[in-house]
Structures are given as structure tokens and as C-alpha cells.
PDB file of C-alpha atoms in Angstrom:
ATOM      1  CA  MET A  26     -22.065  40.138 -22.693  1.00 64.00           C
ATOM      2  CA  SER A  27     -19.507  40.209 -25.461  1.00 60.00           C
ATOM      3  CA  LYS A  28     -16.858  39.043 -22.998  1.00 62.00           C
ATOM      4  CA  LEU A  29     -18.947  35.958 -22.245  1.00 67.00           C
ATOM      5  CA  PHE A  30     -19.603  35.264 -25.882  1.00 65.00           C
ATOM      6  CA  SER A  31     -15.976  35.555 -26.801  1.00 57.00           C
ATOM      7  CA  ARG A  32     -15.040  33.273 -23.953  1.00 61.00           C
ATOM      8  CA  ILE A  33     -17.621  30.685 -25.042  1.00 65.00           C
ATOM      9  CA  ALA A  34     -16.388  30.915 -28.641  1.00 61.00           C
ATOM     10  CA  GLY A  35     -12.801  30.649 -27.536  1.00 58.00           C
ATOM     11  CA  PHE A  36     -13.589  27.604 -25.570  1.00 56.00           C
ATOM     12  CA  PHE A  37     -14.685  25.745 -28.671  1.00 59.00           C
ATOM     13  CA  SER A  38     -12.316  27.179 -31.230  1.00 65.00           C
ATOM     14  CA  ASN A  39      -9.180  27.315 -29.043  1.00 79.00           C
ATOM     15  CA  ARG A  40      -9.236  23.706 -27.899  1.00 87.00           C
ATOM     16  CA  THR A  41      -6.736  20.991 -28.876  1.00 90.00           C
ATOM     17  CA  PHE A  42      -7.750  17.346 -29.080  1.00 93.00           C
ATOM     18  CA  VAL A  43      -5.336  15.280 -26.965  1.00 92.00           C
ATOM     19  CA  GLY A  44      -6.664  11.728 -26.937  1.00 92.00           C
ATOM     20  CA  LEU A  45      -9.316   9.168 -26.720  1.00 91.00           C
ATOM     21  CA  ASP A  46      -9.823   6.312 -24.205  1.00 90.00           C
ATOM     22  CA  LYS A  47     -11.389   2.836 -24.731  1.00 87.00           C
ATOM     23  CA  SER A  48     -14.788   4.080 -23.419  1.00 86.00           C
ATOM     24  CA  GLY A  49     -14.880   6.804 -26.206  1.00 90.00           C
ATOM     25  CA  ASN A  50     -14.241   9.691 -23.902  1.00 92.00           C
ATOM     26  CA  ARG A  51     -12.460  12.562 -25.608  1.00 93.00           C
ATOM     27  CA  TYR A  52      -9.736  14.674 -23.897  1.00 94.00           C
ATOM     28  CA  PHE A  53      -8.960  18.301 -24.724  1.00 94.00           C
ATOM     29  CA  THR A  54      -6.676  21.040 -23.666  1.00 93.00           C
ATOM     30  CA  ARG A  55      -6.271  24.783 -24.266  1.00 92.00           C
ATOM     31  CA  LYS A  56      -3.967  27.518 -23.052  1.00 88.00           C
ATOM     32  CA  GLU A  57      -5.595  30.355 -21.273  1.00 85.00           C
ATOM     33  CA  GLU A  58      -4.177  33.602 -19.794  1.00 84.00           C
ATOM     34  CA  ILE A  59      -5.524  34.359 -16.349  1.00 82.00           C
ATOM     35  CA  ASP A  60      -4.153  37.393 -14.335  1.00 85.00           C
ATOM     36  CA  GLY A  61      -1.142  37.520 -16.710  1.00 85.00           C
ATOM     37  CA  ILE A  62      -0.232  33.919 -16.245  1.00 88.00           C
ATOM     38  CA  LEU A  63      -0.586  31.412 -19.097  1.00 88.00           C
ATOM     39  CA  LYS A  64      -2.331  28.282 -17.713  1.00 87.00           C
ATOM     40  CA  GLU A  65      -3.372  25.081 -19.329  1.00 89.00           C
ATOM     41  CA  LYS A  66      -6.872  23.952 -18.978  1.00 91.00           C
ATOM     42  CA  ARG A  67      -7.695  20.250 -19.384  1.00 91.00           C
ATOM     43  CA  TRP A  68     -11.016  18.548 -19.655  1.00 93.00           C
ATOM     44  CA  VAL A  69     -12.962  15.493 -20.776  1.00 93.00           C
ATOM     45  CA  GLU A  70     -16.036  15.232 -22.935  1.00 92.00           C
ATOM     46  CA  PHE A  71     -17.855  12.015 -22.089  1.00 91.00           C
ATOM     47  CA  LYS A  72     -19.264   9.683 -24.765  1.00 88.00           C
ATOM     48  CA  GLY A  73     -22.951   9.234 -23.652  1.00 83.00           C
ATOM     49  CA  GLU A  74     -23.687   9.418 -19.989  1.00 84.00           C
ATOM     50  CA  GLN A  75     -21.358  11.538 -17.961  1.00 85.00           C
ATOM     51  CA  ASP A  76     -19.946   8.809 -15.729  1.00 82.00           C
ATOM     52  CA  PRO A  77     -16.621   9.799 -14.043  1.00 86.00           C
ATOM     53  CA  THR A  78     -15.917   6.137 -13.030  1.00 86.00           C
ATOM     54  CA  SER A  79     -15.420   5.435 -16.842  1.00 84.00           C
ATOM     55  CA  ILE A  80     -12.203   7.515 -16.818  1.00 90.00           C
ATOM     56  CA  PRO A  81      -8.966   5.429 -16.609  1.00 90.00           C
ATOM     57  CA  VAL A  82      -6.513   6.323 -13.968  1.00 91.00           C
ATOM     58  CA  GLU A  83      -3.784   7.514 -16.362  1.00 92.00           C
ATOM     59  CA  TRP A  84      -6.238  10.090 -17.873  1.00 93.00           C
ATOM     60  CA  ILE A  85      -7.358  11.174 -14.314  1.00 92.00           C
ATOM     61  CA  CYS A  86      -3.712  11.868 -13.501  1.00 93.00           C
ATOM     62  CA  TRP A  87      -3.281  13.874 -16.602  1.00 93.00           C
ATOM     63  CA  LEU A  88      -6.504  15.905 -16.049  1.00 93.00           C
ATOM     64  CA  ASN A  89      -5.321  16.668 -12.537  1.00 93.00           C
ATOM     65  CA  GLY A  90      -1.851  17.833 -13.777  1.00 91.00           C
ATOM     66  CA  GLN A  91       0.001  14.881 -12.182  1.00 92.00           C
ATOM     67  CA  ARG A  92       1.188  13.954 -15.621  1.00 91.00           C
ATOM     68  CA  LYS A  93       2.668  16.512 -17.982  1.00 91.00           C
ATOM     69  CA  ILE A  94       2.104  14.367 -21.019  1.00 92.00           C
ATOM     70  CA  ALA A  95      -1.124  12.566 -21.910  1.00 92.00           C
ATOM     71  CA  PRO A  96      -1.103   8.826 -22.064  1.00 93.00           C
ATOM     72  CA  THR A  97      -0.457   7.333 -25.437  1.00 91.00           C
ATOM     73  CA  PRO A  98      -2.565   4.564 -26.974  1.00 90.00           C
ATOM     74  CA  GLU A  99       0.459   2.194 -26.803  1.00 92.00           C
ATOM     75  CA  GLU A 100       0.834   2.840 -23.080  1.00 92.00           C
ATOM     76  CA  MET A 101      -2.818   2.362 -22.480  1.00 91.00           C
ATOM     77  CA  MET A 102      -2.620  -0.956 -24.259  1.00 92.00           C
ATOM     78  CA  GLU A 103       0.390  -2.117 -22.263  1.00 93.00           C
ATOM     79  CA  LEU A 104      -1.346  -1.154 -18.990  1.00 92.00           C
ATOM     80  CA  GLU A 105      -4.524  -2.977 -19.978  1.00 91.00           C
ATOM     81  CA  VAL A 106      -2.471  -6.148 -20.709  1.00 94.00           C
ATOM     82  CA  ARG A 107      -0.656  -5.841 -17.332  1.00 94.00           C
ATOM     83  CA  ARG A 108      -4.034  -5.317 -15.508  1.00 92.00           C
ATOM     84  CA  GLU A 109      -5.490  -8.381 -17.154  1.00 95.00           C
ATOM     85  CA  ARG A 110      -2.437 -10.362 -16.256  1.00 96.00           C
ATOM     86  CA  VAL A 111      -2.791  -9.377 -12.673  1.00 95.00           C
ATOM     87  CA  ARG A 112      -6.468 -10.226 -12.651  1.00 95.00           C
ATOM     88  CA  LEU A 113      -5.699 -13.729 -14.029  1.00 95.00           C
ATOM     89  CA  ASN A 114      -2.863 -14.161 -11.454  1.00 95.00           C
ATOM     90  CA  ALA A 115      -5.133 -13.167  -8.608  1.00 95.00           C
ATOM     91  CA  ALA A 116      -7.833 -15.650  -9.905  1.00 95.00           C
ATOM     92  CA  LEU A 117      -5.226 -18.344 -10.133  1.00 95.00           C
ATOM     93  CA  LEU A 118      -4.036 -17.743  -6.517  1.00 95.00           C
ATOM     94  CA  LYS A 119      -7.524 -17.616  -5.234  1.00 95.00           C
ATOM     95  CA  ASN A 120      -8.212 -20.989  -6.930  1.00 95.00           C
ATOM     96  CA  GLU A 121      -4.985 -22.524  -5.499  1.00 94.00           C
ATOM     97  CA  GLU A 122      -5.946 -21.255  -2.054  1.00 93.00           C
ATOM     98  CA  GLU A 123      -9.353 -22.786  -2.383  1.00 93.00           C
ATOM     99  CA  GLU A 124      -7.967 -26.182  -3.441  1.00 92.00           C
ATOM    100  CA  ARG A 125      -5.495 -26.145  -0.572  1.00 92.00           C
ATOM    101  CA  LYS A 126      -8.211 -25.417   1.959  1.00 90.00           C
ATOM    102  CA  ALA A 127     -10.372 -28.100   0.376  1.00 90.00           C
ATOM    103  CA  ARG A 128      -7.521 -30.646   0.634  1.00 89.00           C
ATOM    104  CA  GLU A 129      -6.694 -29.652   4.321  1.00 87.00           C
ATOM    105  CA  GLY A 130     -10.397 -29.775   5.186  1.00 80.00           C
ATOM    106  CA  SER A 131     -10.724 -33.252   3.781  1.00 74.00           C
ATOM    107  CA  LYS A 132      -7.672 -34.491   5.541  1.00 69.00           C
ATOM    108  CA  LYS A 133      -9.056 -33.261   8.905  1.00 61.00           C
ATOM    109  CA  ALA A 134     -12.471 -34.601   8.343  1.00 54.00           C
ATOM    110  CA  VAL A 135     -11.058 -38.059   7.474  1.00 51.00           C
ATOM    111  CA  SER A 136      -8.596 -38.280  10.398  1.00 51.00           C
ATOM    112  CA  SER A 137     -10.869 -37.020  13.195  1.00 49.00           C
ATOM    113  CA  GLY A 138     -14.202 -37.900  11.888  1.00 52.00           C
ATOM    114  CA  LYS A 139     -15.389 -34.386  12.662  1.00 52.00           C
ATOM    115  CA  VAL A 140     -16.489 -31.586  10.294  1.00 56.00           C
ATOM    116  CA  GLY A 141     -14.181 -28.601  10.948  1.00 62.00           C
ATOM    117  CA  GLY A 142     -13.707 -27.121  14.495  1.00 67.00           C
ATOM    118  CA  PRO A 143     -10.762 -26.186  16.623  1.00 70.00           C
ATOM    119  CA  ASP A 144      -7.969 -28.461  17.437  1.00 74.00           C
ATOM    120  CA  LEU A 145      -7.795 -28.333  21.192  1.00 76.00           C
ATOM    121  CA  LYS A 146      -4.778 -30.571  21.611  1.00 76.00           C
ATOM    122  CA  SER A 147      -2.518 -28.217  19.609  1.00 75.00           C
ATOM    123  CA  PHE A 148      -3.960 -25.271  21.360  1.00 75.00           C
ATOM    124  CA  ILE A 149      -3.211 -26.576  24.826  1.00 77.00           C
ATOM    125  CA  ARG A 150       0.457 -27.573  23.764  1.00 76.00           C
ATOM    126  CA  GLN A 151       1.127 -23.944  23.459  1.00 76.00           C
ATOM    127  CA  PHE A 152       1.088 -23.449  27.209  1.00 77.00           C
ATOM    128  CA  PRO A 153       3.882 -24.796  29.433  1.00 71.00           C
ATOM    129  CA  SER A 154       2.851 -27.640  31.848  1.00 69.00           C
ATOM    130  CA  ALA A 155       3.126 -27.058  35.615  1.00 60.00           C
ATOM    131  CA  SER A 156       6.742 -28.525  35.720  1.00 59.00           C
ATOM    132  CA  GLU A 157       7.833 -26.448  32.906  1.00 55.00           C
ATOM    133  CA  GLY A 158       6.230 -23.331  34.297  1.00 53.00           C
ATOM    134  CA  ASP A 159       8.113 -23.765  37.645  1.00 57.00           C
ATOM    135  CA  LYS A 160      11.394 -24.137  35.664  1.00 57.00           C
ATOM    136  CA  VAL A 161      10.671 -20.811  33.652  1.00 53.00           C
ATOM    137  CA  GLU A 162       9.883 -19.049  36.976  1.00 58.00           C
ATOM    138  CA  ARG A 163      13.125 -20.105  38.546  1.00 59.00           C
ATOM    139  CA  GLU A 164      15.135 -19.067  35.488  1.00 61.00           C
ATOM    140  CA  SER A 165      13.467 -15.622  35.536  1.00 58.00           C
ATOM    141  CA  ASP A 166      14.147 -15.266  39.304  1.00 60.00           C
ATOM    142  CA  GLU A 167      17.846 -16.013  38.920  1.00 61.00           C
ATOM    143  CA  SER A 168      18.127 -13.551  36.024  1.00 60.00           C
ATOM    144  CA  LEU A 169      16.416 -10.793  38.088  1.00 58.00           C
ATOM    145  CA  LYS A 170      18.933 -11.449  40.916  1.00 59.00           C
ATOM    146  CA  GLU A 171      21.920 -11.074  38.352  1.00 58.00           C
ATOM    147  CA  THR A 172      20.634  -7.730  37.133  1.00 55.00           C
ATOM    148  CA  HIS A 173      19.934  -6.486  40.602  1.00 52.00           C
ATOM    149  CA  GLU A 174      23.664  -7.419  41.635  1.00 55.00           C
ATOM    150  CA  GLU A 175      24.969  -5.563  38.553  1.00 53.00           C
ATOM    151  CA  LYS A 176      23.025  -2.436  39.307  1.00 54.00           C
ATOM    152  CA  GLU A 177      24.615  -2.323  42.762  1.00 55.00           C
ATOM    153  CA  LYS A 178      28.166  -2.254  41.334  1.00 56.00           C
ATOM    154  CA  PRO A 179      29.564   1.389  41.167  1.00 56.00           C
ATOM    155  CA  PHE A 180      30.087   2.888  37.768  1.00 54.00           C
ATOM    156  CA  PRO A 181      33.574   3.936  36.822  1.00 54.00           C
ATOM    157  CA  GLU A 182      34.395   7.671  37.086  1.00 60.00           C
ATOM    158  CA  SER A 183      35.318   7.911  33.410  1.00 59.00           C
ATOM    159  CA  SER A 184      32.558   8.687  30.874  1.00 61.00           C
ATOM    160  CA  GLU A 185      34.484   6.639  28.193  1.00 63.00           C
ATOM    161  CA  PRO A 186      33.321   3.087  27.638  1.00 62.00           C
ATOM    162  CA  THR A 187      35.541   0.371  28.948  1.00 64.00           C
ATOM    163  CA  GLY A 188      35.685  -3.364  28.339  1.00 62.00           C
ATOM    164  CA  SER A 189      36.135  -5.588  25.440  1.00 61.00           C
ATOM    165  CA  GLY A 190      32.519  -6.159  24.503  1.00 69.00           C
ATOM    166  CA  ALA A 191      32.264  -9.602  26.038  1.00 70.00           C
ATOM    167  CA  SER A 192      31.014  -8.058  29.335  1.00 73.00           C
ATOM    168  CA  TYR A 193      28.563  -5.803  27.519  1.00 72.00           C
ATOM    169  CA  LYS A 194      24.957  -6.180  28.832  1.00 76.00           C
ATOM    170  CA  PRO A 195      22.115  -4.357  26.893  1.00 76.00           C
ATOM    171  CA  GLY A 196      20.273  -1.828  28.792  1.00 77.00           C
ATOM    172  CA  THR A 197      22.911  -1.334  31.627  1.00 79.00           C
ATOM    173  CA  TRP A 198      24.749   1.727  30.379  1.00 78.00           C
ATOM    174  CA  GLN A 199      23.821   5.068  31.984  1.00 80.00           C
ATOM    175  CA  PRO A 200      24.953   8.421  30.888  1.00 82.00           C
ATOM    176  CA  PRO A 201      27.328  10.118  33.403  1.00 81.00           C
ATOM    177  CA  SER A 202      25.440  12.517  35.711  1.00 74.00           C
TER     178      SER A 202
END
């Protein structure tokens, strides 16, 4: 029982105030010897309701031991200013995107007389016509014949590469067997 009482008394008397965040949460630390090893314990005392989501990221990192030094008030102010600047930039970009979409939407509505919808002509243009498709098939057949002829040529006996590089064809080299 006395051990428990001394531990509770040590908890309150042996703590060191480290800092305060903008929500009013207070952060503390104390050194404690556990199994002959001196360890640092860190904790937060919430102002009002215990809401873990009110703890800033920098203080969470300090509590978890990812930071050795607690965040300073100056650092917290700089980070808050940076976060606000990012929020404003995101809002500005969102507004610009909405304006651009509104302008594009009004142009489409005026030119076609329709309200939105897919543009089928541009979709169909993606695919080759029948004459273009035949041309593509002929080209691919010719390239297949060339690669087949190259495979039938015997490989030189030497395992050292030969040639000047102009005759190099990707994917044709095979290791000596």
C-alpha cells in the first residue's frame, strides 16, 4: 500500500511541465526507473473533456517518442500559419476549377444546344477506320515476319557481344547455353 501511495505521490511531485497547446491541453514528463533502466514518461492533461482529436500532430509525435524535443510555441505558430496558407491555396484552386468547369460547360451548352452529355464524335475518332485498320494489320504482319526471320539466323559461337549498335534489336539477345 505504501508503494502505491509513494508512486501516486511521485506522479504529482516529480513531473515537469513541458508545454501547452492552443486548446489548453498541458503536457508533462518525468523520469522513472523501471527494472534498472531510466525511462521518460510523457503524458497530456486535457483541458475540459478528454478529446484525443484535440491534440496537434506535433504533440502526438512528442508523446509517442518520435520527437526528442517538445514543439516550441514559435514552431507551433509557424506550422499553424503554414496550414492556413495551404487551406487558402486549396480553396483558391477549388474555386478556379469550378470556374473553369462552369466556363467549359457554358461553351458546350452554347455550341451544341445540349446540356452536358458525352461527345460521341470525339469518342469515335479514337478508333481507326476500316482502311486505317487494314494498314495497321499489314504493318504488324510485316514486322512479325522480320522478327521470325531474325530468330532463324544462327547465333555466333562467342558469348561476347558483337556489332556497332546499329544492328541492335531489343529483346533478341539470348544468353549462351
